[in-house]
Coordinates of C-alpha atoms and ligand atoms in Angstrom, one line a residue:
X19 CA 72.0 89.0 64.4
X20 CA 70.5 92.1 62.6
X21 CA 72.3 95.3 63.0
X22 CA 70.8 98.3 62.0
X23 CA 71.9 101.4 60.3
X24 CA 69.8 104.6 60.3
X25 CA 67.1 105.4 57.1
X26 CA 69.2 103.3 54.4
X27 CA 67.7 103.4 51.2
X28 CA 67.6 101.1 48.8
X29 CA 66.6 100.3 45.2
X30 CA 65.5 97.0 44.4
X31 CA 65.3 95.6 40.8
X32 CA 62.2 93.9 39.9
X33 CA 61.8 94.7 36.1
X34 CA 63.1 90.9 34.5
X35 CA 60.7 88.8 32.9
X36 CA 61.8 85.7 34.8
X37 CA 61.7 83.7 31.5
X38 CA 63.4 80.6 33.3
X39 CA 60.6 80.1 35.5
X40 CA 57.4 79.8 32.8
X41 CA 54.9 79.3 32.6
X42 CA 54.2 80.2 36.3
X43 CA 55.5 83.9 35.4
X44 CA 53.1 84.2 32.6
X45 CA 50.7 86.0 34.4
X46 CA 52.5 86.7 37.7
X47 CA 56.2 88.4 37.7
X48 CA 58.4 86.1 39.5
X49 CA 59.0 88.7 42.9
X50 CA 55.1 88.5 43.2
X51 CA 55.5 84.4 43.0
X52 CA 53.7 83.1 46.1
X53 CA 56.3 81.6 48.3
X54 CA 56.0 80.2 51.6
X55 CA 52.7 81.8 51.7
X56 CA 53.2 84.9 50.9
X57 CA 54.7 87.4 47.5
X58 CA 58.5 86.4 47.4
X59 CA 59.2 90.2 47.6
X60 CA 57.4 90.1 51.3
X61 CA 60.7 88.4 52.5
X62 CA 63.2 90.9 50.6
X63 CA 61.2 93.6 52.0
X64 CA 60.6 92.5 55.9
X65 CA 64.7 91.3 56.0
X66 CA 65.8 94.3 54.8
X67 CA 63.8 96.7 57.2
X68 CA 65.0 94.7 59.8
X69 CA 68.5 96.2 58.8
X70 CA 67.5 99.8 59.1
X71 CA 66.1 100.1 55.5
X72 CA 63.1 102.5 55.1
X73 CA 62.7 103.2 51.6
X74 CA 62.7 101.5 48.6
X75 CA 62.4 102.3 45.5
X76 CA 60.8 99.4 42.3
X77 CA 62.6 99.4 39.4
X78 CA 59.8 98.1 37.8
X79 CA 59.3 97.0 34.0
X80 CA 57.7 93.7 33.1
X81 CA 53.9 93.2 34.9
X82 CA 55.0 96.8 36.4
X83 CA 51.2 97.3 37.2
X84 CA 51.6 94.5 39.3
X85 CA 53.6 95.9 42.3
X86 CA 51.8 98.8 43.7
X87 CA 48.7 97.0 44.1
X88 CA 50.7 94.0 46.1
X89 CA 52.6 96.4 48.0
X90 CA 50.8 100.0 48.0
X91 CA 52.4 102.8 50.0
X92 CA 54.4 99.7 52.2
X93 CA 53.5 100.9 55.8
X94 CA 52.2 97.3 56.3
X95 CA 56.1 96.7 56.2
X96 CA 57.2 99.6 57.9
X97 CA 58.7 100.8 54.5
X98 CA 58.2 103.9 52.6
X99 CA 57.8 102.4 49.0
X100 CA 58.0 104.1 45.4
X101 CA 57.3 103.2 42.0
X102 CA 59.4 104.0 39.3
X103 CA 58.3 102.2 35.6
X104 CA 60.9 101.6 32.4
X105 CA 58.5 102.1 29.4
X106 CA 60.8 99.5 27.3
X107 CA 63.7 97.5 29.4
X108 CA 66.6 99.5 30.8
X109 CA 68.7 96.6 31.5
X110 CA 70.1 96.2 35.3
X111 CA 71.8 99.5 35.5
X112 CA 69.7 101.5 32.9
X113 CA 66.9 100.5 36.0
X114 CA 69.0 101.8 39.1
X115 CA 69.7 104.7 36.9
X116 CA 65.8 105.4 36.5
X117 CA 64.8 104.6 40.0
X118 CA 67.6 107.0 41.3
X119 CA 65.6 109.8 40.1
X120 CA 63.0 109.3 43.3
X121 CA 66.1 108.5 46.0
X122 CA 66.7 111.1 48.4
X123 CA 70.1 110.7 49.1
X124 CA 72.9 112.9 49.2
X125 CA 75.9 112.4 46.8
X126 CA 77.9 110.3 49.0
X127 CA 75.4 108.6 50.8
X128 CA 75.3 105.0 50.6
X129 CA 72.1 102.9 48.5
X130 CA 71.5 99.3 49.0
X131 CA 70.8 97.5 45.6
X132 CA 68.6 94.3 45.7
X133 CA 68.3 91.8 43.1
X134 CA 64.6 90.8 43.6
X135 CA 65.0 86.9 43.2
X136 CA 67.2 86.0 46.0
X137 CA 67.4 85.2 49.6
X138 CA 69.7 85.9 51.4
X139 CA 71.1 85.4 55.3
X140 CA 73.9 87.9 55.1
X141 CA 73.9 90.8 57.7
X142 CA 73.3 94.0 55.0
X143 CA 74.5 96.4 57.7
X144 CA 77.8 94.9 58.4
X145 CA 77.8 94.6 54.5
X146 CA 76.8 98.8 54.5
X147 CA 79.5 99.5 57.6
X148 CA 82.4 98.1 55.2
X149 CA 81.6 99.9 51.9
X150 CA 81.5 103.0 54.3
X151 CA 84.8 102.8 56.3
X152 CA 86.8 101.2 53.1
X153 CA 85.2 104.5 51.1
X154 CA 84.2 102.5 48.5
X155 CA 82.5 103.2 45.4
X156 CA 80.6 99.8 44.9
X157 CA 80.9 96.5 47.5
X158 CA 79.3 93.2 46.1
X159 CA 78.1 90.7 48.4
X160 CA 79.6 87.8 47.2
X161 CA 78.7 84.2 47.8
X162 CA 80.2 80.5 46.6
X163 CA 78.5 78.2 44.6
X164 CA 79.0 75.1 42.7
X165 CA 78.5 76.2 39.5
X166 CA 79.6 79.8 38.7
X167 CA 79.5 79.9 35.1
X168 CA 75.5 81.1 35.4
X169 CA 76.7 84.4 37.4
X170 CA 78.7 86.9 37.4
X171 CA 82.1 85.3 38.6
X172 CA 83.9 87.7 40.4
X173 CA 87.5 87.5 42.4
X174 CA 89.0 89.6 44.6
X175 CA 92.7 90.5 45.7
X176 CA 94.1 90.0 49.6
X177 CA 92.7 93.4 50.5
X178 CA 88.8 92.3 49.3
X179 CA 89.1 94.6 46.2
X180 CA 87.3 93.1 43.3
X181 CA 90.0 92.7 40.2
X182 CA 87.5 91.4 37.8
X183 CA 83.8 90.9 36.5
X184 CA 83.2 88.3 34.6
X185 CA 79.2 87.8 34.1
X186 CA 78.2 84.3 32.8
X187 CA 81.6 83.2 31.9
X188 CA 82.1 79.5 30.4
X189 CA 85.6 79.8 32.1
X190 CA 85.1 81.0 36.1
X191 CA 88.5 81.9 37.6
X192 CA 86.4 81.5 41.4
X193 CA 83.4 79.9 43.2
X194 CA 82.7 83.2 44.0
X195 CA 80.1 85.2 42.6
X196 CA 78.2 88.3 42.6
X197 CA 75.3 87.9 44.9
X198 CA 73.1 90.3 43.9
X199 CA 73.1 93.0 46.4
X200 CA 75.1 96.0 46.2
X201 CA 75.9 98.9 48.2
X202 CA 76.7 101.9 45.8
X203 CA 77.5 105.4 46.9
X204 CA 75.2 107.5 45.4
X205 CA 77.1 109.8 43.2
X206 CA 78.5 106.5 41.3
X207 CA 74.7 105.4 40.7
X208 CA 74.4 109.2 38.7
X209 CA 77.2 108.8 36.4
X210 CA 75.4 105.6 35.0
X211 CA 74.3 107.0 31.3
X212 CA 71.0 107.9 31.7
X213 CA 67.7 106.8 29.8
X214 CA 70.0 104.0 28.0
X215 CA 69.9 100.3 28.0
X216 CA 72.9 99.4 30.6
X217 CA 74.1 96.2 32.5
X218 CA 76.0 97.0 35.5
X219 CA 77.6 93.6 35.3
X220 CA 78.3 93.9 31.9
X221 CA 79.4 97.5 32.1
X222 CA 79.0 99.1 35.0
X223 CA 81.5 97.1 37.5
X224 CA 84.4 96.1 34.9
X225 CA 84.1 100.0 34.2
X226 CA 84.6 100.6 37.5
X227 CA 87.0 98.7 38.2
X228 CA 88.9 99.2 34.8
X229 CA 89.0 103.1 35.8
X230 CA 90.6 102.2 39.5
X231 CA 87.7 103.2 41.6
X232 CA 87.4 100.9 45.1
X233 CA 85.2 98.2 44.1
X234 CA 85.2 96.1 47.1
X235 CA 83.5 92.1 47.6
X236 CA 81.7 91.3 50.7
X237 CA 82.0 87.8 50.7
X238 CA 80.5 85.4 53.6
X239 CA 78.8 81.7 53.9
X240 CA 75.5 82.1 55.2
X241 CA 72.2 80.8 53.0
X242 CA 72.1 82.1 50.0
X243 CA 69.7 81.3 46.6
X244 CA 68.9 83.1 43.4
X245 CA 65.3 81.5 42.8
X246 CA 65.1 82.2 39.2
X247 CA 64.4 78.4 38.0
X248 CA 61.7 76.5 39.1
X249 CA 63.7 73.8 41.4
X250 CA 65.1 76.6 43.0
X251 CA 61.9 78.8 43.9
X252 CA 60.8 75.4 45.3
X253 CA 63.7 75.1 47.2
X254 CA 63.4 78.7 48.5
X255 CA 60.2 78.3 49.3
X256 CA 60.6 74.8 51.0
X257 CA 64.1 76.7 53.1
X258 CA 62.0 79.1 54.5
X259 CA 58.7 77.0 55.3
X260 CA 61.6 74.4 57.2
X261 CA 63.0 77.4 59.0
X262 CA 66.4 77.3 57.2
X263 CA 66.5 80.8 56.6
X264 CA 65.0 82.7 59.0
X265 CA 61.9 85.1 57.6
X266 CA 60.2 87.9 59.2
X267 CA 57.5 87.5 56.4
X268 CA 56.5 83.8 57.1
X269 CA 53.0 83.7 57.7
X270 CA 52.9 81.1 60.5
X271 CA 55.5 79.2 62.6
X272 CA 58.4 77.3 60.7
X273 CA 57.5 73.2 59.9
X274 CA 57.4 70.7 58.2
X275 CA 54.2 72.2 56.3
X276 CA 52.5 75.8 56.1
X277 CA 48.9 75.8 55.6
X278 CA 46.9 79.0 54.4
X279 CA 43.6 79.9 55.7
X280 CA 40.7 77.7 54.3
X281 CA 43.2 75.1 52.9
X282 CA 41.4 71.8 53.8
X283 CA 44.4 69.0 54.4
X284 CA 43.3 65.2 55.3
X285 CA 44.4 64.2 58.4
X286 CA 45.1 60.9 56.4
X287 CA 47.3 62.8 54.0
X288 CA 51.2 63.3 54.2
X289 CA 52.1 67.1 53.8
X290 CA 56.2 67.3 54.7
X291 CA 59.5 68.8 53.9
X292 CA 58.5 72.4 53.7
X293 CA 55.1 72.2 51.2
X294 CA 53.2 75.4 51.5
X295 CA 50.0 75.0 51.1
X296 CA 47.9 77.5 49.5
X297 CA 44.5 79.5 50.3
X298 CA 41.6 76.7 49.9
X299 CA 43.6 74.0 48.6
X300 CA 42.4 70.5 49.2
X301 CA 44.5 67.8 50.0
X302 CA 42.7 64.7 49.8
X303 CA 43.2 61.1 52.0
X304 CA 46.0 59.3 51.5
X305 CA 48.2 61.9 49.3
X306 CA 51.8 62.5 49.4
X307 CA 53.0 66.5 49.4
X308 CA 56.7 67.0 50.2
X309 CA 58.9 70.0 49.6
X310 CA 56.3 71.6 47.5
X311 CA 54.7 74.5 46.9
X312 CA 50.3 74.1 46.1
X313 CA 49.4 77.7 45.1
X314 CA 45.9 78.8 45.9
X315 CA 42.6 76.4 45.3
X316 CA 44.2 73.7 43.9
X317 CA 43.2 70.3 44.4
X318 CA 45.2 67.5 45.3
X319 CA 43.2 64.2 45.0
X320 CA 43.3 61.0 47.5
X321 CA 46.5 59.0 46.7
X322 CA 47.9 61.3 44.3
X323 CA 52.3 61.7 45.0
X324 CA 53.5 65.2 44.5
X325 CA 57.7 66.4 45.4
X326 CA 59.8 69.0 45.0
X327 CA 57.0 70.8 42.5
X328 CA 54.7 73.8 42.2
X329 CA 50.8 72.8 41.5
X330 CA 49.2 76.0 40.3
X331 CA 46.5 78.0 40.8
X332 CA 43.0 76.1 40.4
X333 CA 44.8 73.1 39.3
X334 CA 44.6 69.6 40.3
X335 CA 46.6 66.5 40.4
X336 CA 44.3 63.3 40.1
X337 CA 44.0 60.1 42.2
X338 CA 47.6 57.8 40.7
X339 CA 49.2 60.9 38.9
X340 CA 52.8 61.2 40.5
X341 CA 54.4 64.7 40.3
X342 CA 58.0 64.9 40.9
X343 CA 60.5 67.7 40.0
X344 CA 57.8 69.7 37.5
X345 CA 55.7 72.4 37.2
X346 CA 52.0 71.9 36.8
X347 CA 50.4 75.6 35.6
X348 CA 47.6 77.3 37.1
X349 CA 43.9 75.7 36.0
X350 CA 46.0 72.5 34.5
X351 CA 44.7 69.0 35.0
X352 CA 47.1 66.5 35.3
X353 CA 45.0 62.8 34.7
X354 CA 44.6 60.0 36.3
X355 CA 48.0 57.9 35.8
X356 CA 50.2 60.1 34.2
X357 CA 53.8 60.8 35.5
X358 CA 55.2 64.1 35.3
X359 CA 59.4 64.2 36.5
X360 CA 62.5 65.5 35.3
X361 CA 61.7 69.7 34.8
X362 CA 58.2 68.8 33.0
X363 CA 56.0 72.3 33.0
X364 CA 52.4 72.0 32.3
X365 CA 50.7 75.1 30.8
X366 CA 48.3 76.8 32.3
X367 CA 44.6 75.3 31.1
X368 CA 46.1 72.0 29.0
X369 CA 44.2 69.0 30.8
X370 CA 47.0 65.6 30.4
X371 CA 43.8 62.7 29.8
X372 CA 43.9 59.9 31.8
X373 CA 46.6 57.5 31.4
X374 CA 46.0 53.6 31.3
X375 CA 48.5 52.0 33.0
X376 CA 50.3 49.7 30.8
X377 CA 51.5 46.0 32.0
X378 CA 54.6 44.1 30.1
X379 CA 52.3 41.9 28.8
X380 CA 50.3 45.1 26.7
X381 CA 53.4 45.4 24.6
Ligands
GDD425 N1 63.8 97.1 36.2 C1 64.5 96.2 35.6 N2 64.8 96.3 34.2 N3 64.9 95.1 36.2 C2 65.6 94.1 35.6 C3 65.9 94.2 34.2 C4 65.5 95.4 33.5 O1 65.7 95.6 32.3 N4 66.6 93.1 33.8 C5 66.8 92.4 34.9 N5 66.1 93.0 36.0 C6 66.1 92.5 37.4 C7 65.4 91.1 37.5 O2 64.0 91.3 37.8 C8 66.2 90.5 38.7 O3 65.6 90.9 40.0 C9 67.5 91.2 38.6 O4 67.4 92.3 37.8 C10 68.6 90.3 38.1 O5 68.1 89.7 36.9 P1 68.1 88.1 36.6 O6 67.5 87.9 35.3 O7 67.6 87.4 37.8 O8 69.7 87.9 36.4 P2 70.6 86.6 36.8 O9 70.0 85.9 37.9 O10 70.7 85.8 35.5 O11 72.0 87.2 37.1 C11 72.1 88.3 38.1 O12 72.0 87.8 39.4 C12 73.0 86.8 39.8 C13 72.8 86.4 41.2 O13 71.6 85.8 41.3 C14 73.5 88.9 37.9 O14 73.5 90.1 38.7 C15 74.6 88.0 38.2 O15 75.9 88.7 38.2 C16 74.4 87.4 39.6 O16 75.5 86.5 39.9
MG426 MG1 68.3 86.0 39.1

């Protein structure tokens, strides 16, 4: 259900250097990351106009000359976009800060923050409707994970009001964690310090909530991922080729596989589990794609096994290579023979030789 409110605006943070997910964010910041087919951002962007968003303003820093190019003005979204560039880091609230100097807002008008690494199925406006009538100063969406210790771990009291913000802690008092979208009234985004490094979760909210303002949590169970490691972006990108989570943005009906124009795919090959398939990539006879994600001209070749794994740009995967759980990097070769599992990343341009296969009797 999407339920809209009227000309929100919203900041969303794109300035990380998405260090977990080299080397494919070597050359390409991880929001611009092809997934499902199209810029991860696409997704972010087309979800949230569906809930009455129609500005947006980058917080841009790393690759910042990347985004306006990808996005331009945003009328192909129906968005009004802006630009706004950290000459050195800001940190998460030293960026809303900066980008709040091009909202148009009024001092108690509500701004939707975006962390631009996640998907999310949570309805923003209900989220929007509750900071408003609670007259809050900050709500968090929250969601629960398995393993909260690599976000911010954040619990709440019976009324929903956030008592604590604990980012990264070794010793989580909750599942439930800061999902990375916030609303903020405005006026609370302007007493962030301004042209300094700042975290909000580090600062910001357990200032906030230290000082008594009405932080309040938003929590709810829908589909929810932060794709900031590689199995995860694959994961994100496989949930939204399956249909899982719902995507104004996909480029072609939800299935079992999402092919780009000019991508070639033998009809003796076995492309499954939510593989995108990228502009001009071949798939040759008798290979095995699932869950993956082939970026643009890259070259699977007959018989070769790739899962759950990103082949990159211009790179190919030979006849007998297996590719489970890794990264290949754009241009790489990855020989005949070789076996790549567990989290292995290939740089980009490093060719793996071909592998003899060795019997017991070799050794
Ligand atoms: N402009 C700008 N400048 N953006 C930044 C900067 C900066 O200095 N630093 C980080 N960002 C952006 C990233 O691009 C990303 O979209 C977002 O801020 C969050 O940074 P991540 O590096 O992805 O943080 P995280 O995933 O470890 O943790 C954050 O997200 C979790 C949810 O996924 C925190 O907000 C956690 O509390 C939260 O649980
Ligand atoms: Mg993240």
């Amino acid at each position: 259900m999407t339920s809209s409110l009227p000309d929100l605006e919203a900041i969303l943070l794109v300035g990380g250097q998405g260090t977990r997910l080299r080397p494919l964010t070597l050359g390409t910041p991880k929001p611009l990351l092809p997934t499902a087919g199209v810029p991860f951002l696409a997704h972010q962007l087309a979800r949230a106009r569906s809930f009455g968003v129609r500005r947006i303003v980058f917080a841009t820093s790393y690759k910042a000359a990347m985004f306006e190019p990808a996005f331009g003005d945003g009328s192909a979204f129906g968005l009004s976009l802006e630009y706004m560039t950290e000459e050195t880091p800001l940190g998460t609230g030293g960026a809303i800060r900066n980008a709040a100097e091009a909202l148009t807002s009024g001092p108690s008008d509500p701004v939707l923050i975006l962390n631009g690494d996640i998907l999310s199925g949570h309805d923003i406006g209900d989220q929007v409707r509750t900071h408003l009538a609670r007259q809050a100063a900050v709500t968090l969406h929250l969601t629960e994970v398995d393993d909260p210790t690599r976000f911010g771990c954040v619990p709440t009291d019976a009324s929903g009001r956030v008592t604590a913000f604990l980012e990264k802690t070794p010793n989580p008092v909750t599942n439930r964690i800061n999902a990375g979208c916030y609303v903020f009234t405005r006026s609370v985004i302007d007493s962030i310090p301004r042209d300094e490094v700042v975290s909000v979760e580090r600062e910001t909210f357990p200032g906030l909530i230290e000082s008594g303002e009405v932080v309040l949590g938003y929590a709810d169970r829908t589909y929810w991922l932060d794709v900031g490691t590689p199995a995860a972006f694959v994961r994100g990108s496989r949930d939204l080729v399956l249909g899982r989570l719902g995507s104004p943005a996909l480029p072609g009906p939800a299935g079992e596989h999402l092919a780009l124009d000019g991508a070639r795919v033998s009809p003796e090959a076995k492309v499954q589990g939510g593989t995108a398939v990228g502009a001009r990539a071949v798939v040759g006879a008798g290979a095995s794609v699932v869950g993956s994600v082939l970026l643009d001209d890259c070259v699977i070749e007959p018989g070769a096994l790739v899962t759950d794994s990103v082949v990159g740009t211009g790179a190919r995967v030979c006849a007998g290579a297996v590719v489970h759980d890794a990264v290949v990097g754009d241009r790489a070769v990855v020989g005949p023979g070789n076996e790549l599992r567990h989290g292995v990343r290939v740089w980009p341009d490093v060719a793996l030789p071909e592998r003899a296969v060795r019997y017991s009797s070799d050794v």
